[in-house]
Amino acid sequence: MALSAATAAAQVDLVVSGRCFEVRCSGVEERVAQQALATVEPVWSRVCTWLGVPPTPPRAPLPVYLYRDASDYRQADRRLTAGRFAPNQAMSHWGTKSAHVAVQPPCPDALLAARGLPLQTQAMLAWEACHIARYELCENFRVHPGWFYDGLAATVSMRVLAQLHPELGPQPFFEQRWVRARRLASTGDLPGVQQLVTDRIQGLQMRDRYAARVAFFGFAEQAAPDLLRRVASVVRTTPSGTDYAKTVVDAALEELGGLQRAFHRRAADARPIWDEQIRSLWCRGDEWDQQAFPEADAVALRSEAVRGPALRASGAVQIEACGPREMRLLLGCTARGSFALALRPGGFQLIDAGVDGSVRQVVAEGVCDELRVDVFCPFSLSVRGRDVILAVGRESWTCELPRTLPRDVRWGVSAARGGAGFSFGSAGTWRGVKVEAQ
């Protein structure tokens, strides 16, 4: 009955099956479907290990739905949850034990064919597959505590992507938990272990709640994995009922309560490389793939500032045929905005931008034939005081900033949102970008 309910959740035109999961696709080609299946298959054994059960495959492969178009995902979400998870573009459903993920960020067919399934999508596939594996393995899954199921899904997703893509280092998507945990620690708002395991963190903003939960789970996984697995066993084996929550809380405090001081110290000392304010940035060594969603610029700032006000920025960018085709190098980021080198096929603008990316002033602009789609083009920008020397390809310009850079210069990279008339955001790859004091 549950399986037929899940089948009714979406129009399916391709199904690929493994031993543990079955990916049911709407609008994607088989190569992409196989990549999705390869992403979710390793999830089962990892969840089994965490829950202390043999990795025997489920009686039937668990259904994971992949939607080429976000509107198809939203339609399924409306049928299953009355639209509760529409903004997430990823969710898992209790009643049908099925996972649902839209290709994200949305991208044209040519980009999907060239790059394959976005890593953001792969991360969410593994995340949601972890949830439905837990549903299958635990009769009491409906009463599991939030710190446990969020932390488990985040940890399994991170480990699966590291297994599938060994070249990946720490990624902004996963490290953002430590950006937020560090901020909470600095203000004295980082929850203690008792607050986390009793879910008394409702006063925190939603993303801060997620960050605190998954950061604590991830810390415990590294600092005391055996203790965490003992708690996982209690979470799985304790029968649902009036004593369930107390039994799990007591076990968590007994096993993990002693980690609080070390967890808070780890958060306070965290030094993630990126502060990914808006998705999506994925890094492979000195190449950084960045893509915006249609509704918002993708924005990622380096966590450590460069000592200004004199500096030199350099690197190369490849712009994809996606959305408005605009990538930005951000310099001097503050609460009121930044300077941005906006790179587009055929030319550039150096702009004074508001915090929302809006253009307050065009400082300089120029034409460059070397800035073309699908081709890396070098750029550099040297600033001393208000004087700027700018080079894109073989062309160079000089100009003057309306104000000097701050003493400590925060910088980052951005991809422009879709905006009016575009179904997709911009996408591109940064290569060898460096921003250094002069």
PDB file of C-alpha atoms in Angstrom, residues 94-271:
ATOM      1  CA  TRP A  94       7.086   9.113   6.447  1.00  0.00           C
ATOM      2  CA  GLY A  95       3.928   7.519   5.074  1.00  0.00           C
ATOM      3  CA  THR A  96       5.450   6.192   1.858  1.00  0.00           C
ATOM      4  CA  LYS A  97       9.051   5.867   3.073  1.00  0.00           C
ATOM      5  CA  SER A  98      10.144   7.670  -0.066  1.00  0.00           C
ATOM      6  CA  ALA A  99      12.698  10.422  -0.750  1.00  0.00           C
ATOM      7  CA  HIS A 100      12.156  13.304  -3.177  1.00  0.00           C
ATOM      8  CA  VAL A 101      14.876  15.589  -4.570  1.00  0.00           C
ATOM      9  CA  ALA A 102      14.883  18.162  -7.364  1.00  0.00           C
ATOM     10  CA  VAL A 103      17.964  18.726  -9.502  1.00  0.00           C
ATOM     11  CA  GLN A 104      19.513  21.731  -7.781  1.00  0.00           C
ATOM     12  CA  PRO A 105      20.485  24.350  -8.590  1.00  0.00           C
ATOM     13  CA  PRO A 106      18.297  24.137 -11.699  1.00  0.00           C
ATOM     14  CA  CYS A 107      20.417  24.045 -14.846  1.00  0.00           C
ATOM     15  CA  PRO A 108      20.010  23.704 -18.636  1.00  0.00           C
ATOM     16  CA  ASP A 109      20.416  20.343 -20.350  1.00  0.00           C
ATOM     17  CA  ALA A 110      23.799  21.235 -21.840  1.00  0.00           C
ATOM     18  CA  LEU A 111      25.277  22.044 -18.421  1.00  0.00           C
ATOM     19  CA  LEU A 112      23.829  18.875 -16.895  1.00  0.00           C
ATOM     20  CA  ALA A 113      25.357  16.861 -19.755  1.00  0.00           C
ATOM     21  CA  ALA A 114      28.756  18.563 -19.377  1.00  0.00           C
ATOM     22  CA  ARG A 115      29.079  18.546 -15.591  1.00  0.00           C
ATOM     23  CA  GLY A 116      26.797  15.691 -14.573  1.00  0.00           C
ATOM     24  CA  LEU A 117      24.541  15.807 -11.547  1.00  0.00           C
ATOM     25  CA  PRO A 118      25.360  18.898  -9.441  1.00  0.00           C
ATOM     26  CA  LEU A 119      27.162  18.076  -6.207  1.00  0.00           C
ATOM     27  CA  GLN A 120      24.465  20.003  -4.348  1.00  0.00           C
ATOM     28  CA  THR A 121      21.927  17.517  -5.720  1.00  0.00           C
ATOM     29  CA  GLN A 122      24.140  14.565  -4.826  1.00  0.00           C
ATOM     30  CA  ALA A 123      24.474  15.841  -1.268  1.00  0.00           C
ATOM     31  CA  MET A 124      20.707  16.099  -0.893  1.00  0.00           C
ATOM     32  CA  LEU A 125      20.124  12.678  -2.462  1.00  0.00           C
ATOM     33  CA  ALA A 126      22.411  11.064   0.111  1.00  0.00           C
ATOM     34  CA  TRP A 127      20.857  13.154   2.904  1.00  0.00           C
ATOM     35  CA  GLU A 128      17.276  12.118   2.105  1.00  0.00           C
ATOM     36  CA  ALA A 129      18.262   8.499   1.369  1.00  0.00           C
ATOM     37  CA  CYS A 130      19.683   8.374   4.902  1.00  0.00           C
ATOM     38  CA  HIS A 131      16.290   9.371   6.274  1.00  0.00           C
ATOM     39  CA  ILE A 132      14.351   6.676   4.436  1.00  0.00           C
ATOM     40  CA  ALA A 133      16.973   4.046   5.312  1.00  0.00           C
ATOM     41  CA  ARG A 134      16.362   4.959   8.957  1.00  0.00           C
ATOM     42  CA  TYR A 135      12.603   4.679   8.403  1.00  0.00           C
ATOM     43  CA  GLU A 136      13.073   1.174   7.039  1.00  0.00           C
ATOM     44  CA  LEU A 137      15.443   0.022   9.770  1.00  0.00           C
ATOM     45  CA  CYS A 138      13.674   1.504  12.801  1.00  0.00           C
ATOM     46  CA  GLU A 139      10.050   0.867  13.705  1.00  0.00           C
ATOM     47  CA  ASN A 140      10.199   3.853  16.055  1.00  0.00           C
ATOM     48  CA  PHE A 141      11.597   6.297  13.473  1.00  0.00           C
ATOM     49  CA  ARG A 142       8.721   8.755  13.980  1.00  0.00           C
ATOM     50  CA  VAL A 143       9.916   9.617  17.495  1.00  0.00           C
ATOM     51  CA  HIS A 144      13.654   9.916  16.868  1.00  0.00           C
ATOM     52  CA  PRO A 145      15.138  13.141  18.266  1.00  0.00           C
ATOM     53  CA  GLY A 146      16.000  15.942  15.862  1.00  0.00           C
ATOM     54  CA  TRP A 147      19.665  16.255  16.859  1.00  0.00           C
ATOM     55  CA  PHE A 148      20.105  12.579  15.993  1.00  0.00           C
ATOM     56  CA  TYR A 149      18.348  12.378  12.632  1.00  0.00           C
ATOM     57  CA  ASP A 150      19.669  15.712  11.348  1.00  0.00           C
ATOM     58  CA  GLY A 151      23.193  14.927  12.503  1.00  0.00           C
ATOM     59  CA  LEU A 152      23.136  11.408  11.084  1.00  0.00           C
ATOM     60  CA  ALA A 153      21.863  12.566   7.678  1.00  0.00           C
ATOM     61  CA  ALA A 154      24.442  15.355   7.453  1.00  0.00           C
ATOM     62  CA  THR A 155      27.300  13.070   8.476  1.00  0.00           C
ATOM     63  CA  VAL A 156      26.306  10.236   6.145  1.00  0.00           C
ATOM     64  CA  SER A 157      25.855  12.653   3.234  1.00  0.00           C
ATOM     65  CA  MET A 158      29.290  14.174   3.818  1.00  0.00           C
ATOM     66  CA  ARG A 159      30.989  10.768   4.083  1.00  0.00           C
ATOM     67  CA  VAL A 160      29.273   9.404   0.976  1.00  0.00           C
ATOM     68  CA  LEU A 161      30.352  12.379  -1.149  1.00  0.00           C
ATOM     69  CA  ALA A 162      33.910  12.052   0.154  1.00  0.00           C
ATOM     70  CA  GLN A 163      33.826   8.355  -0.800  1.00  0.00           C
ATOM     71  CA  LEU A 164      32.489   9.061  -4.296  1.00  0.00           C
ATOM     72  CA  HIS A 165      34.733  12.079  -4.932  1.00  0.00           C
ATOM     73  CA  PRO A 166      38.082  11.544  -3.160  1.00  0.00           C
ATOM     74  CA  GLU A 167      39.448  14.750  -4.693  1.00  0.00           C
ATOM     75  CA  LEU A 168      37.024  16.834  -2.639  1.00  0.00           C
ATOM     76  CA  GLY A 169      38.298  18.469   0.523  1.00  0.00           C
ATOM     77  CA  PRO A 170      36.128  20.201   3.150  1.00  0.00           C
ATOM     78  CA  GLN A 171      33.202  21.725   1.314  1.00  0.00           C
ATOM     79  CA  PRO A 172      31.412  25.039   2.030  1.00  0.00           C
ATOM     80  CA  PHE A 173      28.023  23.289   2.196  1.00  0.00           C
ATOM     81  CA  PHE A 174      29.147  21.008   5.022  1.00  0.00           C
ATOM     82  CA  GLU A 175      31.485  23.486   6.732  1.00  0.00           C
ATOM     83  CA  GLN A 176      28.762  26.126   7.066  1.00  0.00           C
ATOM     84  CA  ARG A 177      27.661  24.417  10.292  1.00  0.00           C
ATOM     85  CA  TRP A 178      30.930  25.506  11.873  1.00  0.00           C
ATOM     86  CA  VAL A 179      30.583  29.068  10.599  1.00  0.00           C
ATOM     87  CA  ARG A 180      27.267  29.293  12.426  1.00  0.00           C
ATOM     88  CA  ALA A 181      28.414  27.324  15.489  1.00  0.00           C
ATOM     89  CA  ARG A 182      31.418  29.616  15.864  1.00  0.00           C
ATOM     90  CA  ARG A 183      29.158  32.672  15.636  1.00  0.00           C
ATOM     91  CA  LEU A 184      26.831  31.221  18.278  1.00  0.00           C
ATOM     92  CA  ALA A 185      29.801  30.405  20.514  1.00  0.00           C
ATOM     93  CA  SER A 186      31.114  33.955  20.212  1.00  0.00           C
ATOM     94  CA  THR A 187      27.807  35.379  21.491  1.00  0.00           C
ATOM     95  CA  GLY A 188      27.292  32.737  24.172  1.00  0.00           C
ATOM     96  CA  ASP A 189      24.275  31.297  22.332  1.00  0.00           C
ATOM     97  CA  LEU A 190      25.694  27.901  21.353  1.00  0.00           C
ATOM     98  CA  PRO A 191      23.441  25.299  23.042  1.00  0.00           C
ATOM     99  CA  GLY A 192      24.830  22.854  25.574  1.00  0.00           C
ATOM    100  CA  VAL A 193      24.462  19.098  25.222  1.00  0.00           C
ATOM    101  CA  GLN A 194      21.371  18.996  27.441  1.00  0.00           C
ATOM    102  CA  GLN A 195      19.654  21.688  25.379  1.00  0.00           C
ATOM    103  CA  LEU A 196      20.491  19.849  22.161  1.00  0.00           C
ATOM    104  CA  VAL A 197      19.355  16.380  23.203  1.00  0.00           C
ATOM    105  CA  THR A 198      16.126  17.710  24.769  1.00  0.00           C
ATOM    106  CA  ASP A 199      15.495  19.948  21.713  1.00  0.00           C
ATOM    107  CA  ARG A 200      15.320  23.088  23.827  1.00  0.00           C
ATOM    108  CA  ILE A 201      16.792  25.211  21.055  1.00  0.00           C
ATOM    109  CA  GLN A 202      13.612  26.655  19.562  1.00  0.00           C
ATOM    110  CA  GLY A 203      14.822  30.171  20.315  1.00  0.00           C
ATOM    111  CA  LEU A 204      17.454  29.845  17.605  1.00  0.00           C
ATOM    112  CA  GLN A 205      16.850  30.760  13.991  1.00  0.00           C
ATOM    113  CA  MET A 206      16.075  27.677  11.874  1.00  0.00           C
ATOM    114  CA  ARG A 207      19.456  27.424  10.123  1.00  0.00           C
ATOM    115  CA  ASP A 208      21.252  27.955  13.420  1.00  0.00           C
ATOM    116  CA  ARG A 209      19.259  25.062  14.910  1.00  0.00           C
ATOM    117  CA  TYR A 210      20.339  22.811  12.051  1.00  0.00           C
ATOM    118  CA  ALA A 211      23.934  23.979  12.367  1.00  0.00           C
ATOM    119  CA  ALA A 212      24.116  23.370  16.119  1.00  0.00           C
ATOM    120  CA  ARG A 213      22.605  19.889  15.764  1.00  0.00           C
ATOM    121  CA  VAL A 214      24.779  18.671  12.934  1.00  0.00           C
ATOM    122  CA  ALA A 215      27.926  20.303  14.299  1.00  0.00           C
ATOM    123  CA  PHE A 216      27.452  18.510  17.630  1.00  0.00           C
ATOM    124  CA  PHE A 217      26.759  15.160  15.978  1.00  0.00           C
ATOM    125  CA  GLY A 218      29.764  15.587  13.689  1.00  0.00           C
ATOM    126  CA  PHE A 219      31.982  16.530  16.620  1.00  0.00           C
ATOM    127  CA  ALA A 220      30.814  13.501  18.634  1.00  0.00           C
ATOM    128  CA  GLU A 221      31.365  11.249  15.609  1.00  0.00           C
ATOM    129  CA  GLN A 222      35.032  12.292  15.533  1.00  0.00           C
ATOM    130  CA  ALA A 223      35.684  12.682  19.267  1.00  0.00           C
ATOM    131  CA  ALA A 224      33.745   9.710  20.670  1.00  0.00           C
ATOM    132  CA  PRO A 225      32.326   7.481  17.897  1.00  0.00           C
ATOM    133  CA  ASP A 226      31.812   4.460  20.163  1.00  0.00           C
ATOM    134  CA  LEU A 227      29.825   6.512  22.677  1.00  0.00           C
ATOM    135  CA  LEU A 228      27.708   7.973  19.891  1.00  0.00           C
ATOM    136  CA  ARG A 229      26.977   4.507  18.518  1.00  0.00           C
ATOM    137  CA  ARG A 230      25.799   3.391  21.965  1.00  0.00           C
ATOM    138  CA  VAL A 231      23.310   6.250  21.916  1.00  0.00           C
ATOM    139  CA  ALA A 232      22.285   5.294  18.371  1.00  0.00           C
ATOM    140  CA  SER A 233      21.529   1.774  19.603  1.00  0.00           C
ATOM    141  CA  VAL A 234      19.267   3.193  22.322  1.00  0.00           C
ATOM    142  CA  VAL A 235      17.547   5.442  19.764  1.00  0.00           C
ATOM    143  CA  ARG A 236      16.833   2.413  17.556  1.00  0.00           C
ATOM    144  CA  THR A 237      15.906  -0.250  20.141  1.00  0.00           C
ATOM    145  CA  THR A 238      13.825   1.676  22.676  1.00  0.00           C
ATOM    146  CA  PRO A 239      10.119   1.063  21.993  1.00  0.00           C
ATOM    147  CA  SER A 240       7.930   4.055  21.185  1.00  0.00           C
ATOM    148  CA  GLY A 241       5.913   5.152  24.172  1.00  0.00           C
ATOM    149  CA  THR A 242       5.729   7.584  27.038  1.00  0.00           C
ATOM    150  CA  ASP A 243       9.204   6.665  28.319  1.00  0.00           C
ATOM    151  CA  TYR A 244      10.966   6.861  24.952  1.00  0.00           C
ATOM    152  CA  ALA A 245      12.132  10.469  25.079  1.00  0.00           C
ATOM    153  CA  LYS A 246      13.417  10.209  28.664  1.00  0.00           C
ATOM    154  CA  THR A 247      15.280   6.970  27.960  1.00  0.00           C
ATOM    155  CA  VAL A 248      17.053   8.446  24.944  1.00  0.00           C
ATOM    156  CA  VAL A 249      17.840  11.727  26.698  1.00  0.00           C
ATOM    157  CA  ASP A 250      19.262   9.884  29.708  1.00  0.00           C
ATOM    158  CA  ALA A 251      21.459   7.737  27.451  1.00  0.00           C
ATOM    159  CA  ALA A 252      22.645  10.755  25.450  1.00  0.00           C
ATOM    160  CA  LEU A 253      23.546  12.724  28.575  1.00  0.00           C
ATOM    161  CA  GLU A 254      25.310   9.755  30.146  1.00  0.00           C
ATOM    162  CA  GLU A 255      27.398   8.987  27.068  1.00  0.00           C
ATOM    163  CA  LEU A 256      27.867  12.424  25.510  1.00  0.00           C
ATOM    164  CA  GLY A 257      27.323  14.951  28.294  1.00  0.00           C
ATOM    165  CA  GLY A 258      31.023  15.053  29.041  1.00  0.00           C
ATOM    166  CA  LEU A 259      31.757  16.371  25.536  1.00  0.00           C
ATOM    167  CA  GLN A 260      30.155  19.758  26.086  1.00  0.00           C
ATOM    168  CA  ARG A 261      33.258  21.729  27.019  1.00  0.00           C
ATOM    169  CA  ALA A 262      35.285  20.227  24.175  1.00  0.00           C
ATOM    170  CA  PHE A 263      32.422  20.811  21.704  1.00  0.00           C
ATOM    171  CA  HIS A 264      32.174  24.478  22.675  1.00  0.00           C
ATOM    172  CA  ARG A 265      35.934  24.835  22.424  1.00  0.00           C
ATOM    173  CA  ARG A 266      35.898  23.198  18.967  1.00  0.00           C
ATOM    174  CA  ALA A 267      33.185  25.624  17.835  1.00  0.00           C
ATOM    175  CA  ALA A 268      35.006  28.658  19.190  1.00  0.00           C
ATOM    176  CA  ASP A 269      38.239  27.558  17.489  1.00  0.00           C
ATOM    177  CA  ALA A 270      36.624  26.605  14.152  1.00  0.00           C
ATOM    178  CA  ARG A 271      38.343  28.122  11.119  1.00  0.00           C
TER     179      ARG A 271
END
